[in-house]
PDB file of C-alpha atoms in Angstrom:
ATOM      1  CA  GLN A  18      33.425 -16.466 -18.714  1.00  0.00           C
ATOM      2  CA  VAL A  19      29.962 -16.014 -17.270  1.00  0.00           C
ATOM      3  CA  GLN A  20      27.032 -14.141 -18.756  1.00  0.00           C
ATOM      4  CA  LEU A  21      24.286 -12.832 -16.487  1.00  0.00           C
ATOM      5  CA  VAL A  22      20.964 -11.638 -17.862  1.00  0.00           C
ATOM      6  CA  GLU A  23      18.470  -9.960 -15.551  1.00  0.00           C
ATOM      7  CA  SER A  24      14.758  -9.554 -16.126  1.00  0.00           C
ATOM      8  CA  GLY A  25      11.639  -8.659 -14.194  1.00  0.00           C
ATOM      9  CA  GLY A  26      12.130  -5.006 -13.390  1.00  0.00           C
ATOM     10  CA  GLY A  27       9.447  -2.421 -13.902  1.00  0.00           C
ATOM     11  CA  LEU A  28       7.162   0.137 -12.321  1.00  0.00           C
ATOM     12  CA  VAL A  29       5.147  -0.768  -9.249  1.00  0.00           C
ATOM     13  CA  GLN A  30       3.226   1.139  -6.609  1.00  0.00           C
ATOM     14  CA  ALA A  31       4.435   1.304  -3.044  1.00  0.00           C
ATOM     15  CA  GLY A  32       3.453  -1.827  -1.170  1.00  0.00           C
ATOM     16  CA  GLY A  33       3.550  -3.909  -4.327  1.00  0.00           C
ATOM     17  CA  SER A  34       5.785  -6.783  -5.355  1.00  0.00           C
ATOM     18  CA  LEU A  35       8.190  -7.672  -8.127  1.00  0.00           C
ATOM     19  CA  ARG A  36      10.297 -10.728  -8.859  1.00  0.00           C
ATOM     20  CA  LEU A  37      13.631 -10.327 -10.561  1.00  0.00           C
ATOM     21  CA  SER A  38      15.353 -13.166 -12.379  1.00  0.00           C
ATOM     22  CA  CYS A  39      18.995 -13.622 -13.292  1.00  0.00           C
ATOM     23  CA  ALA A  40      19.936 -16.362 -15.720  1.00  0.00           C
ATOM     24  CA  ALA A  41      23.574 -17.438 -15.753  1.00  0.00           C
ATOM     25  CA  THR A  42      25.282 -19.044 -18.730  1.00  0.00           C
ATOM     26  CA  GLY A  43      28.852 -19.937 -19.555  1.00  0.00           C
ATOM     27  CA  SER A  44      31.354 -21.245 -17.001  1.00  0.00           C
ATOM     28  CA  ILE A  45      28.803 -21.478 -14.198  1.00  0.00           C
ATOM     29  CA  SER A  46      30.698 -24.246 -12.398  1.00  0.00           C
ATOM     30  CA  GLY A  47      33.070 -21.555 -11.177  1.00  0.00           C
ATOM     31  CA  ILE A  48      30.359 -19.648  -9.333  1.00  0.00           C
ATOM     32  CA  ASN A  49      30.501 -19.703  -5.505  1.00  0.00           C
ATOM     33  CA  THR A  50      28.026 -16.977  -4.603  1.00  0.00           C
ATOM     34  CA  MET A  51      25.363 -15.048  -6.458  1.00  0.00           C
ATOM     35  CA  GLY A  52      23.789 -11.847  -5.365  1.00  0.00           C
ATOM     36  CA  TRP A  53      21.733  -8.800  -6.152  1.00  0.00           C
ATOM     37  CA  TYR A  54      22.913  -5.225  -5.746  1.00  0.00           C
ATOM     38  CA  CYS A  55      21.108  -1.961  -6.297  1.00  0.00           C
ATOM     39  CA  GLN A  56      22.309   1.462  -7.316  1.00  0.00           C
ATOM     40  CA  ALA A  57      20.189   4.577  -7.070  1.00  0.00           C
ATOM     41  CA  PRO A  58      21.157   7.784  -8.902  1.00  0.00           C
ATOM     42  CA  GLY A  59      24.039   9.495  -7.147  1.00  0.00           C
ATOM     43  CA  LYS A  60      24.588   6.621  -4.747  1.00  0.00           C
ATOM     44  CA  GLN A  61      27.019   3.752  -4.487  1.00  0.00           C
ATOM     45  CA  ARG A  62      26.065   0.248  -5.499  1.00  0.00           C
ATOM     46  CA  GLU A  63      25.006  -1.698  -2.425  1.00  0.00           C
ATOM     47  CA  LEU A  64      24.176  -5.263  -1.538  1.00  0.00           C
ATOM     48  CA  VAL A  65      20.535  -6.304  -1.537  1.00  0.00           C
ATOM     49  CA  ALA A  66      20.853 -10.067  -1.086  1.00  0.00           C
ATOM     50  CA  MET A  67      23.290 -12.901  -1.675  1.00  0.00           C
ATOM     51  CA  ILE A  68      23.134 -16.680  -1.682  1.00  0.00           C
ATOM     52  CA  THR A  69      25.966 -19.188  -1.547  1.00  0.00           C
ATOM     53  CA  ASN A  70      26.167 -22.508  -3.337  1.00  0.00           C
ATOM     54  CA  GLY A  71      25.176 -24.091  -0.039  1.00  0.00           C
ATOM     55  CA  GLY A  72      22.062 -21.973   0.169  1.00  0.00           C
ATOM     56  CA  THR A  73      23.169 -19.572   2.889  1.00  0.00           C
ATOM     57  CA  THR A  74      21.551 -16.182   2.415  1.00  0.00           C
ATOM     58  CA  THR A  75      22.540 -12.712   3.533  1.00  0.00           C
ATOM     59  CA  TYR A  76      20.444  -9.538   3.599  1.00  0.00           C
ATOM     60  CA  PRO A  77      21.055  -6.018   4.843  1.00  0.00           C
ATOM     61  CA  ASP A  78      18.650  -4.770   7.502  1.00  0.00           C
ATOM     62  CA  SER A  79      16.935  -2.504   4.978  1.00  0.00           C
ATOM     63  CA  VAL A  80      15.373  -5.439   3.109  1.00  0.00           C
ATOM     64  CA  LYS A  81      15.144  -8.167   5.754  1.00  0.00           C
ATOM     65  CA  GLY A  82      11.645  -9.578   5.910  1.00  0.00           C
ATOM     66  CA  ARG A  83      10.697  -7.981   2.583  1.00  0.00           C
ATOM     67  CA  PHE A  84      13.097  -9.476   0.017  1.00  0.00           C
ATOM     68  CA  THR A  85      13.923 -13.127  -0.557  1.00  0.00           C
ATOM     69  CA  ILE A  86      16.698 -14.511  -2.718  1.00  0.00           C
ATOM     70  CA  SER A  87      16.491 -18.028  -4.088  1.00  0.00           C
ATOM     71  CA  ARG A  88      18.159 -20.115  -6.754  1.00  0.00           C
ATOM     72  CA  ASP A  89      17.094 -22.828  -9.146  1.00  0.00           C
ATOM     73  CA  ASN A  90      20.247 -24.798  -9.867  1.00  0.00           C
ATOM     74  CA  ALA A  91      18.561 -26.796 -12.623  1.00  0.00           C
ATOM     75  CA  LYS A  92      17.851 -23.566 -14.488  1.00  0.00           C
ATOM     76  CA  ASN A  93      21.039 -21.770 -13.405  1.00  0.00           C
ATOM     77  CA  THR A  94      18.807 -18.915 -12.328  1.00  0.00           C
ATOM     78  CA  VAL A  95      18.687 -16.743  -9.231  1.00  0.00           C
ATOM     79  CA  TYR A  96      15.548 -14.906  -8.191  1.00  0.00           C
ATOM     80  CA  LEU A  97      14.851 -11.912  -6.000  1.00  0.00           C
ATOM     81  CA  GLN A  98      11.319 -11.721  -4.673  1.00  0.00           C
ATOM     82  CA  MET A  99      10.649  -8.175  -3.514  1.00  0.00           C
ATOM     83  CA  ASN A 100       7.564  -7.535  -1.397  1.00  0.00           C
ATOM     84  CA  SER A 101       6.283  -4.453   0.408  1.00  0.00           C
ATOM     85  CA  LEU A 102       8.260  -2.263  -1.953  1.00  0.00           C
ATOM     86  CA  LYS A 103       9.013   1.302  -0.923  1.00  0.00           C
ATOM     87  CA  PRO A 104       9.855   4.364  -3.038  1.00  0.00           C
ATOM     88  CA  GLU A 105      13.369   4.231  -1.594  1.00  0.00           C
ATOM     89  CA  ASP A 106      13.822   0.809  -3.234  1.00  0.00           C
ATOM     90  CA  THR A 107      13.855   2.587  -6.599  1.00  0.00           C
ATOM     91  CA  ALA A 108      17.173   1.775  -8.293  1.00  0.00           C
ATOM     92  CA  VAL A 109      18.854  -0.231 -10.996  1.00  0.00           C
ATOM     93  CA  TYR A 110      19.244  -3.788  -9.748  1.00  0.00           C
ATOM     94  CA  TYR A 111      22.305  -5.771 -10.823  1.00  0.00           C
ATOM     95  CA  CYS A 112      22.935  -9.481 -10.652  1.00  0.00           C
ATOM     96  CA  ASN A 113      26.396 -10.528  -9.482  1.00  0.00           C
ATOM     97  CA  ALA A 114      28.313 -13.799  -9.597  1.00  0.00           C
ATOM     98  CA  VAL A 115      31.427 -14.351  -7.489  1.00  0.00           C
ATOM     99  CA  GLY A 116      33.901 -17.147  -8.058  1.00  0.00           C
ATOM    100  CA  ARG A 117      37.197 -17.694  -9.814  1.00  0.00           C
ATOM    101  CA  TRP A 118      37.831 -18.043 -13.523  1.00  0.00           C
ATOM    102  CA  MET A 119      40.926 -17.983 -15.653  1.00  0.00           C
ATOM    103  CA  VAL A 120      40.200 -15.594 -18.520  1.00  0.00           C
ATOM    104  CA  ASN A 121      42.854 -14.763 -21.081  1.00  0.00           C
ATOM    105  CA  GLY A 122      45.613 -15.746 -18.661  1.00  0.00           C
ATOM    106  CA  LYS A 123      44.258 -13.678 -15.771  1.00  0.00           C
ATOM    107  CA  TRP A 124      42.047 -14.531 -12.823  1.00  0.00           C
ATOM    108  CA  GLN A 125      38.555 -13.083 -12.920  1.00  0.00           C
ATOM    109  CA  TYR A 126      36.629 -13.041  -9.623  1.00  0.00           C
ATOM    110  CA  ALA A 127      33.256 -11.476 -10.398  1.00  0.00           C
ATOM    111  CA  TYR A 128      30.782 -10.860 -13.179  1.00  0.00           C
ATOM    112  CA  TRP A 129      27.881  -8.410 -13.397  1.00  0.00           C
ATOM    113  CA  GLY A 130      24.677  -8.321 -15.367  1.00  0.00           C
ATOM    114  CA  GLN A 131      23.538  -5.286 -17.315  1.00  0.00           C
ATOM    115  CA  GLY A 132      21.009  -4.232 -14.688  1.00  0.00           C
ATOM    116  CA  THR A 133      17.248  -3.888 -14.594  1.00  0.00           C
ATOM    117  CA  GLN A 134      15.345  -0.793 -13.483  1.00  0.00           C
ATOM    118  CA  VAL A 135      12.949  -0.996 -10.559  1.00  0.00           C
ATOM    119  CA  THR A 136      10.783   2.051  -9.934  1.00  0.00           C
ATOM    120  CA  VAL A 137       8.438   2.260  -6.961  1.00  0.00           C
ATOM    121  CA  SER A 138       5.893   5.064  -7.028  1.00  0.00           C
ATOM    122  CA  SER A 139       4.407   6.559  -3.890  1.00  0.00           C
TER     123      SER A 139
END
């Protein structure tokens, strides 16, 4: 199993910055890709950024040029640097790990953190 613990959320004014962290523990050798998703009230959870073990990153157009995902393999931690924040970035941000694990006789393909609130005031 994998445990993901996010930190770094909070309240920031529009135009400000925040850095989220996600520390992974457990069977981390099974992780292929890690990512960040956000979910605003009444909306579906959507991708914010992802990074593969090889370092390839993916961003939706809504955050390109503003958000940067990175990973510190020595610390088993993934970061999301968020700059030029907008009120519409307000959401709960979740860390995600994708891979393959055998758990209690069944394959498990993804784990989620508990989420961290990001609020951007106008």
